[in-house]
Short mmCIF file of C-alpha atoms and ligand atoms in Angstrom, two decimals:
data_model
loop_
_atom_site.label_atom_id
_atom_site.label_comp_id
_atom_site.label_asym_id
_atom_site.label_seq_id
_atom_site.Cartn_x
_atom_site.Cartn_y
_atom_site.Cartn_z
CA UNK R 1 35.36 8.99 8.53
CA UNK R 2 32.89 11.77 9.42
CA UNK R 3 30.52 10.85 12.18
CA UNK R 4 27.41 12.88 11.63
CA UNK R 5 24.43 12.66 13.42
CA UNK R 6 20.83 13.02 11.25
CA UNK R 7 19.07 15.27 12.50
CA UNK R 8 17.12 13.63 15.77
CA UNK R 9 13.62 13.49 15.88
CA UNK R 10 12.51 11.64 19.36
CA UNK R 11 9.05 12.26 18.86
CA UNK R 12 6.90 10.93 21.84
CA UNK R 13 3.70 10.06 20.05
CA UNK R 14 0.24 10.30 21.30
CA UNK R 15 -1.80 7.47 20.24
CA UNK R 16 -5.17 8.35 18.73
CA UNK R 17 -7.86 9.41 20.68
CA UNK R 18 -9.75 6.89 21.78
CA UNK R 19 -13.00 5.42 19.89
CA UNK R 20 -13.76 5.75 16.47
CA UNK R 21 -13.12 9.39 15.48
CA UNK R 22 -9.73 8.16 16.64
CA UNK R 23 -9.71 6.03 13.16
CA UNK R 24 -9.28 10.02 10.96
CA UNK R 25 -5.86 10.27 13.26
CA UNK R 26 -3.67 6.86 12.48
CA UNK R 27 -2.94 6.02 8.70
CA UNK R 28 -4.64 2.65 9.13
CA UNK R 29 -7.63 3.76 10.86
CA UNK R 30 -7.82 6.08 7.41
CA UNK R 31 -7.48 3.16 4.99
CA UNK R 32 -10.69 1.94 7.19
CA UNK R 33 -12.38 4.55 5.77
CA UNK R 34 -11.22 4.77 2.26
CA UNK R 35 -12.32 0.48 2.10
CA UNK R 36 -15.36 0.69 4.74
CA UNK R 37 -16.80 3.69 2.30
CA UNK R 38 -16.24 2.15 -0.93
CA UNK R 39 -16.88 -1.05 0.05
CA UNK R 40 -20.84 1.12 -0.12
CA UNK R 41 -19.82 3.15 -3.84
CA UNK R 42 -19.12 -0.66 -4.55
CA UNK R 43 -22.95 -1.60 -2.68
CA UNK R 44 -23.97 0.56 -4.46
CA UNK R 45 -21.96 0.22 -9.38
CA UNK R 46 -23.01 -3.08 -8.90
CA UNK R 47 -26.67 -2.53 -8.33
CA UNK R 48 -26.57 0.61 -10.29
CA UNK R 49 -25.90 -1.70 -12.98
CA UNK R 50 -28.35 -4.62 -11.87
CA UNK R 51 -31.07 -1.83 -12.15
CA UNK R 52 -29.80 -0.71 -15.88
CA UNK R 53 -29.37 -4.05 -16.96
CA UNK R 54 -32.48 -3.85 -16.97
CA UNK R 55 -32.24 -1.90 -20.41
CA UNK R 56 -33.03 -5.06 -21.89
CA UNK R 57 -35.60 -6.17 -20.38
CA UNK R 58 -37.21 -3.39 -22.23
CA UNK R 59 -38.66 -0.52 -22.50
CA UNK R 60 -41.51 -1.48 -18.97
CA UNK R 61 -39.01 -3.17 -17.18
CA UNK R 62 -36.74 0.00 -16.31
CA UNK R 63 -38.98 2.27 -16.16
CA UNK R 64 -40.57 0.96 -13.49
CA UNK R 65 -37.83 0.32 -12.07
CA UNK R 66 -37.35 3.96 -12.54
CA UNK R 67 -40.57 4.58 -10.44
CA UNK R 68 -40.22 3.23 -7.75
CA UNK R 69 -36.78 4.07 -6.57
CA UNK R 70 -38.67 7.59 -7.23
CA UNK R 71 -41.62 6.80 -5.30
CA UNK R 72 -40.22 5.59 -2.65
CA UNK R 73 -41.76 7.33 0.21
CA UNK R 74 -38.06 9.12 0.32
CA UNK R 75 -35.23 6.06 1.15
CA UNK R 76 -34.26 7.29 -2.21
CA UNK R 77 -32.85 10.16 -0.24
CA UNK R 78 -30.89 8.13 2.97
CA UNK R 79 -29.24 6.52 0.32
CA UNK R 80 -28.07 9.88 -1.71
CA UNK R 81 -27.70 11.16 1.74
CA UNK R 82 -25.53 8.16 2.49
CA UNK R 83 -23.62 7.89 -0.43
CA UNK R 84 -23.06 11.56 -0.55
CA UNK R 85 -21.14 11.30 2.42
CA UNK R 86 -19.19 8.06 1.48
CA UNK R 87 -18.61 9.84 -1.47
CA UNK R 88 -17.02 12.91 0.04
CA UNK R 89 -15.08 10.82 3.36
CA UNK R 90 -12.97 8.47 1.07
CA UNK R 91 -12.41 11.46 -1.48
CA UNK R 92 -10.75 13.62 1.52
CA UNK R 93 -9.37 10.81 2.70
CA UNK R 94 -8.07 9.37 -0.61
CA UNK R 95 -5.45 13.66 -0.55
CA UNK R 96 -5.07 13.28 3.03
CA UNK R 97 -3.41 9.74 2.66
CA UNK R 98 -2.02 11.30 -0.56
CA UNK R 99 -0.04 13.75 0.68
CA UNK R 100 1.11 11.99 3.62
CA UNK R 101 2.64 8.84 0.93
CA UNK R 102 3.69 11.75 -1.76
CA UNK R 103 6.33 13.70 1.18
CA UNK R 104 7.31 9.96 2.75
CA UNK R 105 9.34 9.77 -0.88
CA UNK R 106 11.11 13.54 -1.26
CA UNK R 107 14.07 12.37 -2.99
CA UNK R 108 13.05 9.54 -5.43
CA UNK R 109 14.56 6.58 -6.59
CA UNK R 110 17.41 6.68 -10.04
CA UNK R 111 16.48 3.42 -10.33
CA UNK R 112 13.59 1.48 -9.57
CA UNK R 113 12.05 -2.09 -10.20
CA UNK R 114 8.27 -2.98 -9.25
CA UNK R 115 8.48 -6.69 -9.00
CA UNK R 116 4.51 -7.06 -7.18
CA UNK R 117 1.89 -4.51 -7.87
CA UNK R 118 0.30 -3.66 -10.96
CA UNK R 119 -0.67 -0.71 -13.41
CA UNK R 120 -4.25 -0.97 -11.25
CA UNK R 121 -2.64 -0.11 -8.08
CA UNK R 122 -0.08 2.85 -9.52
CA UNK R 123 -2.10 4.54 -10.75
CA UNK R 124 -5.85 4.99 -7.87
CA UNK R 125 -5.01 8.49 -7.81
CA UNK R 126 -5.90 8.73 -11.57
CA UNK R 127 -8.96 5.76 -11.72
CA UNK R 128 -10.38 8.21 -8.82
CA UNK R 129 -10.83 11.94 -9.92
CA UNK R 130 -11.68 10.70 -13.82
CA UNK R 131 -14.33 8.40 -12.23
CA UNK R 132 -15.53 11.71 -10.12
CA UNK R 133 -15.52 14.07 -13.66
CA UNK R 134 -17.49 11.59 -13.92
CA UNK R 135 -19.43 10.78 -12.05
CA UNK R 136 -20.62 15.06 -12.24
CA UNK R 137 -20.96 14.22 -16.51
CA UNK R 138 -22.97 11.23 -15.19
CA UNK R 139 -25.25 13.12 -13.06
CA UNK R 140 -26.17 15.66 -15.22
CA UNK R 141 -26.49 13.77 -18.24
CA UNK R 142 -28.83 11.44 -17.41
CA UNK R 143 -29.90 12.06 -13.72
CA UNK R 144 -30.99 16.08 -13.80
CA UNK R 145 -30.77 16.22 -18.14
CA UNK R 146 -28.55 20.00 -19.05
CA UNK R 147 -25.60 18.27 -20.59
CA UNK R 148 -25.20 20.56 -23.96
CA UNK R 149 -25.19 18.27 -27.54
CA UNK R 150 -29.05 17.84 -29.35
CA UNK R 151 -29.48 14.95 -26.36
CA UNK R 152 -33.34 14.71 -25.32
CA UNK R 153 -34.15 14.36 -22.03
CA UNK R 154 -37.25 13.56 -20.45
CA UNK R 155 -37.92 12.96 -16.89
CA UNK R 156 -40.09 9.79 -17.33
CA UNK R 157 -39.53 7.98 -20.20
CA UNK R 158 -34.94 6.69 -18.57
CA UNK R 159 -35.22 4.56 -21.58
CA UNK R 160 -35.82 6.67 -23.63
CA UNK R 161 -32.93 8.37 -23.03
CA UNK R 162 -30.28 6.18 -22.11
CA UNK R 163 -31.55 5.22 -26.45
CA UNK R 164 -31.00 8.40 -27.06
CA UNK R 165 -28.29 9.69 -24.89
CA UNK R 166 -26.27 6.70 -26.18
CA UNK R 167 -27.66 7.28 -29.94
CA UNK R 168 -24.42 9.97 -29.93
CA UNK R 169 -20.96 7.51 -30.27
CA UNK R 170 -18.71 10.36 -28.85
CA UNK R 171 -20.65 9.93 -24.77
CA UNK R 172 -21.47 6.48 -25.26
CA UNK R 173 -17.05 6.40 -26.37
CA UNK R 174 -16.98 8.47 -22.89
CA UNK R 175 -19.51 5.82 -20.67
CA UNK R 176 -16.82 3.28 -22.00
CA UNK R 177 -13.70 4.42 -21.08
CA UNK R 178 -15.27 5.78 -18.29
CA UNK R 179 -15.73 2.16 -17.31
CA UNK R 180 -12.80 1.22 -18.30
CA UNK R 181 -11.32 3.70 -14.79
CA UNK R 182 -14.30 2.08 -13.03
CA UNK R 183 -13.09 -1.57 -14.25
CA UNK R 184 -9.02 -0.61 -12.80
CA UNK R 185 -9.97 0.56 -9.66
CA UNK R 186 -12.27 -1.37 -8.65
CA UNK R 187 -9.55 -4.84 -9.23
CA UNK R 188 -6.90 -2.88 -6.64
CA UNK R 189 -9.62 -1.47 -4.52
CA UNK R 190 -11.94 -4.50 -3.99
CA UNK R 191 -8.96 -6.93 -2.69
CA UNK R 192 -7.36 -3.62 -1.07
CA UNK R 193 -10.54 -3.09 0.73
CA UNK R 194 -10.54 -6.59 1.23
CA UNK R 195 -6.48 -6.71 3.08
CA UNK R 196 -7.63 -2.79 4.38
CA UNK R 197 -10.10 -4.75 6.72
CA UNK R 198 -7.70 -7.19 8.06
CA UNK R 199 -8.94 -10.08 5.56
CA UNK R 200 -7.06 -12.11 5.04
CA UNK R 201 -6.42 -15.30 5.88
CA UNK R 202 -4.43 -18.63 3.82
CA UNK R 203 -7.68 -20.48 3.87
CA UNK R 204 -9.65 -17.90 1.89
CA UNK R 205 -6.90 -15.72 -0.30
CA UNK R 206 -7.81 -16.82 -3.68
CA UNK R 207 -10.86 -17.57 -3.12
CA UNK R 208 -11.28 -13.58 -2.40
CA UNK R 209 -8.97 -12.65 -5.04
CA UNK R 210 -10.90 -14.23 -7.37
CA UNK R 211 -14.32 -12.49 -6.15
CA UNK R 212 -12.41 -8.98 -6.51
CA UNK R 213 -11.36 -9.13 -10.27
CA UNK R 214 -15.39 -11.18 -10.72
CA UNK R 215 -16.85 -8.88 -9.56
CA UNK R 216 -14.33 -5.86 -11.34
CA UNK R 217 -14.87 -7.45 -14.61
CA UNK R 218 -19.14 -8.02 -13.85
CA UNK R 219 -19.58 -4.36 -13.50
CA UNK R 220 -17.19 -3.19 -16.75
CA UNK R 221 -17.89 -5.55 -18.74
CA UNK R 222 -21.73 -5.45 -17.93
CA UNK R 223 -21.74 -1.46 -18.29
CA UNK R 224 -19.98 -1.62 -20.93
CA UNK R 225 -23.07 -3.46 -22.69
CA UNK R 226 -25.30 -0.92 -22.48
CA UNK R 227 -23.50 1.75 -24.23
CA UNK R 228 -22.42 -0.98 -26.94
CA UNK R 229 -25.95 -3.02 -27.62
CA UNK R 230 -27.29 1.01 -27.77
CA UNK R 231 -24.33 1.90 -31.01
CA UNK R 232 -25.24 -1.52 -32.56
CA UNK R 233 -27.97 -1.08 -32.48
CA UNK R 234 -28.92 -3.84 -30.65
CA UNK R 235 -31.23 -2.06 -28.74
CA UNK R 236 -33.18 0.66 -30.01
CA UNK L 1 36.76 -12.36 -13.69
CA UNK L 2 33.69 -10.15 -14.16
CA UNK L 3 33.71 -6.29 -15.58
CA UNK L 4 31.35 -3.74 -13.89
CA UNK L 5 29.95 -0.49 -14.09
CA UNK L 6 28.81 0.92 -10.85
CA UNK L 7 26.89 4.24 -10.23
CA UNK L 8 27.83 4.67 -6.65
CA UNK L 9 26.12 7.29 -4.50
CA UNK L 10 27.79 9.54 -2.71
CA UNK L 11 27.12 11.88 -0.09
CA UNK L 12 29.05 13.81 2.25
CA UNK L 13 26.78 13.85 5.05
CA UNK L 14 23.22 14.38 5.48
CA UNK L 15 23.05 18.03 5.05
CA UNK L 16 24.69 17.82 1.94
CA UNK L 17 24.13 17.41 -2.17
CA UNK L 18 24.50 14.22 -3.44
CA UNK L 19 25.14 13.03 -6.44
CA UNK L 20 26.60 9.11 -8.47
CA UNK L 21 29.73 8.70 -8.92
CA UNK L 22 31.31 5.78 -11.75
CA UNK L 23 33.14 2.95 -10.77
CA UNK L 24 34.95 1.02 -13.45
CA UNK L 25 35.43 -2.90 -12.43
CA UNK L 26 37.99 -5.16 -14.07
CA UNK L 27 38.26 -8.36 -11.19
CA UNK L 28 34.99 -8.96 -10.20
CA UNK L 29 34.88 -12.79 -9.04
CA UNK L 30 32.10 -15.03 -8.77
CA UNK L 31 32.46 -16.43 -4.98
CA UNK L 32 32.70 -11.81 -3.90
CA UNK L 33 30.04 -11.66 -1.65
CA UNK L 34 28.85 -7.60 -2.71
CA UNK L 35 29.94 -5.96 -0.11
CA UNK L 36 33.08 -8.07 -0.49
CA UNK L 37 33.79 -6.37 -3.46
CA UNK L 38 32.31 -2.82 -2.76
CA UNK L 39 35.36 -3.75 -0.38
CA UNK L 40 38.04 -3.90 -3.05
CA UNK L 41 37.18 -1.10 -4.26
CA UNK L 42 37.18 1.09 -1.03
CA UNK L 43 40.67 -0.67 -0.99
CA UNK L 44 40.92 0.51 -4.54
CA UNK L 45 39.84 4.16 -2.87
CA UNK L 46 41.89 4.35 -0.02
CA UNK L 47 44.94 3.64 -1.85
CA UNK L 48 44.33 6.05 -4.29
CA UNK L 49 43.73 8.50 -1.21
CA UNK L 50 40.20 8.97 -1.45
CA UNK L 51 36.74 8.31 0.38
CA UNK L 52 35.77 5.49 0.44
CA UNK L 53 32.40 4.41 0.10
CA UNK L 54 30.71 4.08 3.35
CA UNK L 55 28.16 1.79 4.08
CA UNK L 56 26.35 -0.74 7.33
CA UNK L 57 27.07 -4.01 7.70
CA UNK L 58 27.38 -6.46 10.34
CA UNK L 59 26.86 -9.73 10.44
CA UNK L 60 28.06 -10.43 7.39
CA UNK L 61 25.44 -13.76 7.41
CA UNK L 62 22.04 -12.10 6.68
CA UNK L 63 20.71 -12.12 10.30
CA UNK L 64 21.35 -8.53 12.06
CA UNK L 65 19.68 -6.72 9.02
CA UNK L 66 22.43 -3.70 9.92
CA UNK L 67 23.22 -3.84 5.79
CA UNK L 68 21.38 -3.26 3.13
CA UNK L 69 21.29 -0.80 -0.25
CA UNK L 70 19.22 -0.63 -3.44
CA UNK L 71 20.76 -2.29 -6.34
CA UNK L 72 19.16 -2.05 -9.24
CA UNK L 73 16.46 -0.62 -8.18
CA UNK L 74 15.54 -3.64 -6.07
CA UNK L 75 16.51 -3.31 -2.14
CA UNK L 76 18.74 -5.95 -1.11
CA UNK L 77 19.52 -6.53 -5.72
CA UNK L 78 18.24 -8.94 -7.20
CA UNK L 79 18.10 -11.84 -5.67
CA UNK L 80 14.81 -13.05 -3.35
CA UNK L 81 14.71 -13.42 0.32
CA UNK L 82 18.78 -12.31 0.88
CA UNK L 83 19.83 -9.64 2.50
CA UNK L 84 23.23 -7.71 0.22
CA UNK L 85 25.78 -9.07 2.53
CA UNK L 86 24.70 -12.68 1.25
CA UNK L 87 24.35 -11.19 -1.91
CA UNK L 88 26.95 -12.67 -3.94
CA UNK L 89 27.98 -10.95 -7.11
CA UNK L 90 27.17 -14.32 -9.45
CA UNK L 91 24.27 -13.30 -9.79
CA UNK L 92 25.42 -11.05 -11.99
CA UNK L 93 26.78 -11.10 -15.57
CA UNK L 94 30.14 -9.92 -16.86
CA UNK L 95 29.32 -6.26 -18.05
CA UNK L 96 26.80 -5.25 -16.02
CA UNK L 97 25.31 -1.52 -15.15
CA UNK L 98 25.04 -1.10 -11.82
CA UNK L 99 22.97 1.08 -10.51
CA UNK L 100 23.57 1.39 -6.10
CA UNK L 101 21.35 3.80 -3.82
CA UNK L 102 20.51 4.34 0.07
CA UNK L 103 17.18 3.24 1.34
CA UNK L 104 15.36 6.38 -0.30
CA UNK L 105 12.07 7.56 3.09
CA UNK L 106 11.77 10.46 4.29
CA UNK L 107 12.47 8.89 7.96
CA UNK L 108 15.34 7.68 6.88
CA UNK L 109 17.60 10.08 6.32
CA UNK L 110 21.14 10.16 4.76
CA UNK L 111 23.93 9.69 7.25
CA UNK L 112 26.36 9.23 4.37
CA UNK L 113 26.96 7.95 0.79
CA UNK L 114 24.95 4.99 1.58
CA UNK L 115 24.36 4.65 5.11
CA UNK L 116 21.39 6.10 6.83
CA UNK L 117 19.91 6.70 9.86
CA UNK L 118 16.83 3.60 10.78
CA UNK L 119 16.56 5.10 14.55
CA UNK L 120 12.77 5.31 13.35
CA UNK L 121 13.03 1.71 13.69
CA UNK L 122 14.45 1.76 17.42
CA UNK L 123 11.34 4.51 18.25
CA UNK L 124 8.72 2.62 16.43
CA UNK L 125 10.22 0.12 18.80
CA UNK L 126 10.51 1.60 21.71
CA UNK L 127 7.03 2.62 21.84
CA UNK L 128 5.86 -0.08 22.26
CA UNK L 129 7.51 -3.11 20.95
CA UNK L 130 8.05 -5.04 23.88
CA UNK L 131 6.80 -7.23 26.67
CA UNK L 132 6.26 -6.25 30.48
CA UNK L 133 8.48 -9.28 32.55
CA UNK L 134 9.51 -9.16 36.25
CA UNK L 135 13.92 -9.60 35.67
CA UNK L 136 15.17 -11.82 37.19
CA UNK L 137 15.09 -15.61 37.28
CA UNK L 138 14.27 -17.20 34.31
CA UNK L 139 10.73 -18.99 34.15
CA UNK L 140 10.41 -22.91 34.27
CA UNK L 141 10.06 -23.65 29.94
CA UNK L 142 6.95 -24.56 29.92
CA UNK L 143 4.67 -23.14 32.66
CA UNK L 144 3.46 -21.03 29.54
CA UNK L 145 1.57 -22.94 26.88
CA UNK L 146 2.05 -21.64 23.59
CA UNK L 147 -0.11 -23.58 20.85
CA UNK L 148 2.32 -24.44 17.69
CA UNK L 149 0.18 -22.52 15.68
CA UNK L 150 0.91 -19.37 16.96
CA UNK L 151 3.88 -20.35 17.93
CA UNK L 152 5.46 -20.94 14.18
CA UNK L 153 3.57 -17.77 13.62
CA UNK L 154 5.88 -15.58 16.11
CA UNK L 155 8.48 -17.28 14.59
CA UNK L 156 7.53 -16.35 11.97
CA UNK L 157 6.88 -12.48 12.23
CA UNK L 158 10.30 -12.47 14.51
CA UNK L 159 12.48 -13.75 11.21
CA UNK L 160 12.39 -9.42 10.69
CA UNK L 161 16.09 -8.41 11.37
CA UNK L 162 14.70 -4.96 10.81
CA UNK L 163 16.69 -3.91 7.61
CA UNK L 164 14.03 -1.41 6.35
CA UNK L 165 14.26 -3.06 2.30
CA UNK L 166 10.03 -3.30 3.13
CA UNK L 167 10.19 1.06 3.35
CA UNK L 168 13.14 1.35 0.70
CA UNK L 169 11.25 -0.76 -1.35
CA UNK L 170 7.24 0.42 -0.88
CA UNK L 171 5.96 3.15 -3.38
CA UNK L 172 5.06 5.61 0.11
CA UNK L 173 7.49 3.78 1.94
CA UNK L 174 6.23 3.12 3.68
CA UNK L 175 6.88 0.10 8.01
CA UNK L 176 3.86 -1.40 7.64
CA UNK L 177 5.63 -3.96 7.64
CA UNK L 178 8.05 -3.77 10.28
CA UNK L 179 5.09 -2.62 12.43
CA UNK L 180 2.87 -5.23 11.23
CA UNK L 181 6.13 -8.26 12.14
CA UNK L 182 6.50 -6.94 15.61
CA UNK L 183 3.01 -6.66 16.04
CA UNK L 184 2.60 -10.04 15.12
CA UNK L 185 5.44 -11.13 16.47
CA UNK L 186 4.42 -10.05 20.60
CA UNK L 187 0.82 -10.64 19.79
CA UNK L 188 0.73 -14.12 18.92
CA UNK L 189 2.21 -15.11 22.26
CA UNK L 190 0.38 -15.28 24.91
CA UNK L 191 3.14 -12.86 26.66
CA UNK L 192 1.83 -10.63 24.66
CA UNK L 193 -1.08 -10.21 25.42
CA UNK L 194 -1.77 -8.10 28.51
CA UNK L 195 -0.90 -5.39 26.61
CA UNK L 196 -1.34 -6.84 23.00
CA UNK L 197 -3.79 -3.66 21.99
CA UNK L 198 -2.11 -0.85 23.92
CA UNK L 199 0.81 -1.27 22.26
CA UNK L 200 -0.86 -1.55 18.67
CA UNK L 201 -2.57 1.45 19.35
CA UNK L 202 1.13 3.69 19.84
CA UNK L 203 3.24 2.26 17.76
CA UNK L 204 0.96 2.71 14.60
CA UNK L 205 1.27 6.83 16.55
CA UNK L 206 4.70 6.87 17.05
CA UNK L 207 5.26 5.25 13.02
CA UNK L 208 2.97 7.87 11.39
CA UNK L 209 4.86 10.64 13.59
CA UNK L 210 8.23 9.48 12.27
CA UNK L 211 6.53 10.35 8.85
CA UNK L 212 6.25 6.74 6.60
CA UNK L 213 3.89 6.69 4.37
CA UNK L 214 1.07 4.49 4.22
CA UNK L 215 -0.14 1.76 3.55
CA UNK L 216 -1.61 0.82 -0.42
CA UNK L 217 -1.97 -2.32 -0.72
CA UNK L 218 0.78 -2.60 -3.36
CA UNK L 219 2.92 -5.85 -2.08
CA UNK L 220 6.68 -4.64 -3.09
CA UNK L 221 7.82 -4.68 0.34
CA UNK L 222 6.84 -8.51 0.63
CA UNK L 223 8.32 -9.26 -2.81
CA UNK L 224 12.12 -6.74 -0.97
CA UNK L 225 11.37 -8.73 2.79
CA UNK L 226 15.00 -10.22 3.01
CA UNK L 227 13.26 -12.67 4.76
CA UNK L 228 9.68 -13.18 2.73
CA UNK L 229 7.25 -11.76 6.30
CA UNK L 230 3.69 -11.93 4.35
CA UNK L 231 1.72 -8.63 4.12
CA UNK L 232 -0.94 -11.01 6.36
CA UNK L 233 0.82 -9.62 9.32
CA UNK L 234 -0.49 -6.33 7.72
CA UNK L 235 -4.05 -7.53 7.77
CA UNK L 236 -3.64 -8.98 11.83
CA UNK L 237 -2.16 -5.26 12.05
CA UNK L 238 -5.74 -3.64 10.66
CA UNK L 239 -7.67 -5.70 12.28
CA UNK L 240 -5.40 -5.62 16.04
CA UNK L 241 -5.65 -1.94 15.28
CA UNK L 242 -9.87 -1.61 13.98
CA UNK L 243 -10.36 -3.53 17.93
CA UNK L 244 -7.84 -1.04 19.76
CA UNK L 245 -9.80 1.69 18.70
CA UNK L 246 -12.87 -0.04 19.45
CA UNK L 247 -12.41 -0.82 22.38
CA UNK L 248 -9.59 1.91 24.45
CA UNK L 249 -12.38 3.42 25.53
CA UNK L 250 -12.92 1.26 28.19
CA UNK L 251 -9.48 0.27 28.72
CA UNK L 252 -8.67 4.30 29.95
CA UNK L 253 -12.05 4.22 32.31
CA UNK L 254 -10.58 0.98 33.99
CA UNK L 255 -6.76 2.60 34.71
CA UNK L 256 -8.07 6.14 35.78
CA UNK L 257 -10.75 4.42 38.84
CA UNK L 258 -8.53 1.92 39.54
C1 HEM M 301 -14.51 10.25 -6.92
C2 HEM M 301 -13.25 9.79 -6.95
C3 HEM M 301 -13.09 8.69 -6.39
C4 HEM M 301 -11.52 8.79 -5.87
C5 HEM M 301 -10.32 9.69 -5.76
C6 HEM M 301 -10.60 7.67 -5.83
C7 HEM M 301 -9.74 7.24 -5.38
C8 HEM M 301 -8.85 6.67 -4.31
C9 HEM M 301 -7.85 6.22 -3.70
C10 HEM M 301 -6.48 7.33 -3.60
C11 HEM M 301 -7.68 4.38 -3.38
C12 HEM M 301 -6.72 4.59 -2.03
C13 HEM M 301 -5.47 3.70 -3.46
C14 HEM M 301 -5.15 2.44 -2.82
O1 HEM M 301 -4.75 1.90 -1.32
O2 HEM M 301 -4.15 1.83 -3.54
C15 HEM M 301 -8.99 4.08 -3.10
C16 HEM M 301 -9.16 3.39 -2.83
C17 HEM M 301 -10.85 2.50 -3.16
N1 HEM M 301 -11.96 2.65 -3.93
FE1 HEM M 301 -11.91 4.98 -4.48
N2 HEM M 301 -12.29 7.11 -5.31
C18 HEM M 301 -12.77 7.22 -6.40
C19 HEM M 301 -14.43 6.47 -6.39
C20 HEM M 301 -14.62 6.01 -6.36
C21 HEM M 301 -15.53 5.36 -6.58
C22 HEM M 301 -17.14 5.78 -7.25
C23 HEM M 301 -15.35 3.44 -5.92
C24 HEM M 301 -16.54 2.68 -6.14
C25 HEM M 301 -17.15 1.97 -6.66
C26 HEM M 301 -14.69 3.28 -5.08
C27 HEM M 301 -13.73 2.32 -4.92
C28 HEM M 301 -13.40 2.31 -3.95
C29 HEM M 301 -11.99 1.19 -2.76
C30 HEM M 301 -13.50 -0.25 -3.05
C31 HEM M 301 -10.77 1.63 -2.54
C32 HEM M 301 -10.43 0.00 -1.87
C33 HEM M 301 -10.05 0.85 -0.69
C34 HEM M 301 -9.28 0.26 0.03
O3 HEM M 301 -7.27 -0.27 -0.21
O4 HEM M 301 -9.12 -0.35 1.03
N3 HEM M 301 -13.84 4.19 -5.42
N4 HEM M 301 -9.97 5.25 -4.88
S1 FES M 302 25.40 -7.68 7.49
FE1 FES M 302 23.58 -8.57 9.02
S2 FES M 302 22.32 -9.22 7.69
FE2 FES M 302 23.67 -8.34 6.41
#
């Protein structure tokens, strides 16, 4: 029998530099970055939805809330800076990890059966970019009011902006499809976040799993209910 | 007796291209193990003057971790918690078509046919998967007490036979389940404490350098593991690495001044 030896790679890898920055040098550290920035973004989408839901309390409630945010003595800029940093780190780290993972199996299987994973977990690298695209459109639409089409934007009247914007069926459709992507991203992401941070204990695992699914459903269905209510004429 | 159609990955050596070869098996007994089925095929191939199919095996009782191949897309075949050598042909039906492939990972290059080079695992162990003790006479058995729950957890992790099915199953060819089992095994015991945080940093660095992918929490490794090692060990590895990274600076200063 041919006694072939595989390419020798007797590397002696040095551990990452000590300290928090060294986290960027290992796959586990990078997952901890994904999870931490992901947690910041989850916190954001949760509070953002709660703010959005004020539309059901009428024009005054949501417009007052918007006014409060915009006259917060610069606090909104602190929040925006943190969110921007989180988004940039989250995406940059996702790209690095995805590249490493892709090169870890250059030759694919002819036949591969998935047993434990699910659709949401397999499509994180797709639901993520869809969210980025949506994020850019969403900012252009409801923050800057610069999207093309019949939509009328007035910076002081968020309520009317939402009603005007979502009265256009394709705009509502875009929001609904994007929120489904968010749902998938969160379905895997929220549970994954706990595991990546090492929060796994047999006594709490079922509760963590249920809380993750509940949060994903709550944020997704909650956000979808807004364009849907406008389309159905429940909010006008 | 069963008839089977096999498609087996044949590759002369690491540097050459491989492809699937088809074999019709006509007289497979349900009582054969999977490897015995391949032995029968190999006898035939040898008698015909062709090269037998190379595959790794040693104990054939599910404890050494030498065997392993991907059968119809599942590492070690369709039976839960079972190594290829312990898999029996009664797990298949007459007329089945089987695709048999080696572990596929950048870090596990094919040596020949179904045999891959798993020395990447050895280097991960060399990097930190040990404890430093005085050799010589054995210490008195009960001089170091181990709480029952820790002993159980260490034993669960120590069941890992290093077969590599976790890497084979992972969509990212990640070695996290293997590394976490080794880190948990030592880290749960008092003897593993002195090197606990240095160990995790060294082993993770070696794991990454070998070309394994990262974990995206698919849980395929846990499902494929013949020893049913839990991904709770991966969470513990993540915890230990985080703590090790954040506390490593101090360790360094102490050793410098010493
Ligand atoms: C903007 C573009 C985005 C991209 C390209 C992206 C990509 C990814 C990728 C590749 C992962 C790792 C998948 C895995 O571990 O299986 C991930 C995880 C995650 N993402 Fe995103 N994502 C994006 C936006 C978001 C947003 C807006 C949120 C929050 C609502 C979010 C929350 C999370 C969470 C919580 C995780 C789990 C972290 C972990 O596994 O530890 N992501 N993302
Ligand atoms: S040959 Fe030893 S575990 Fe299969």
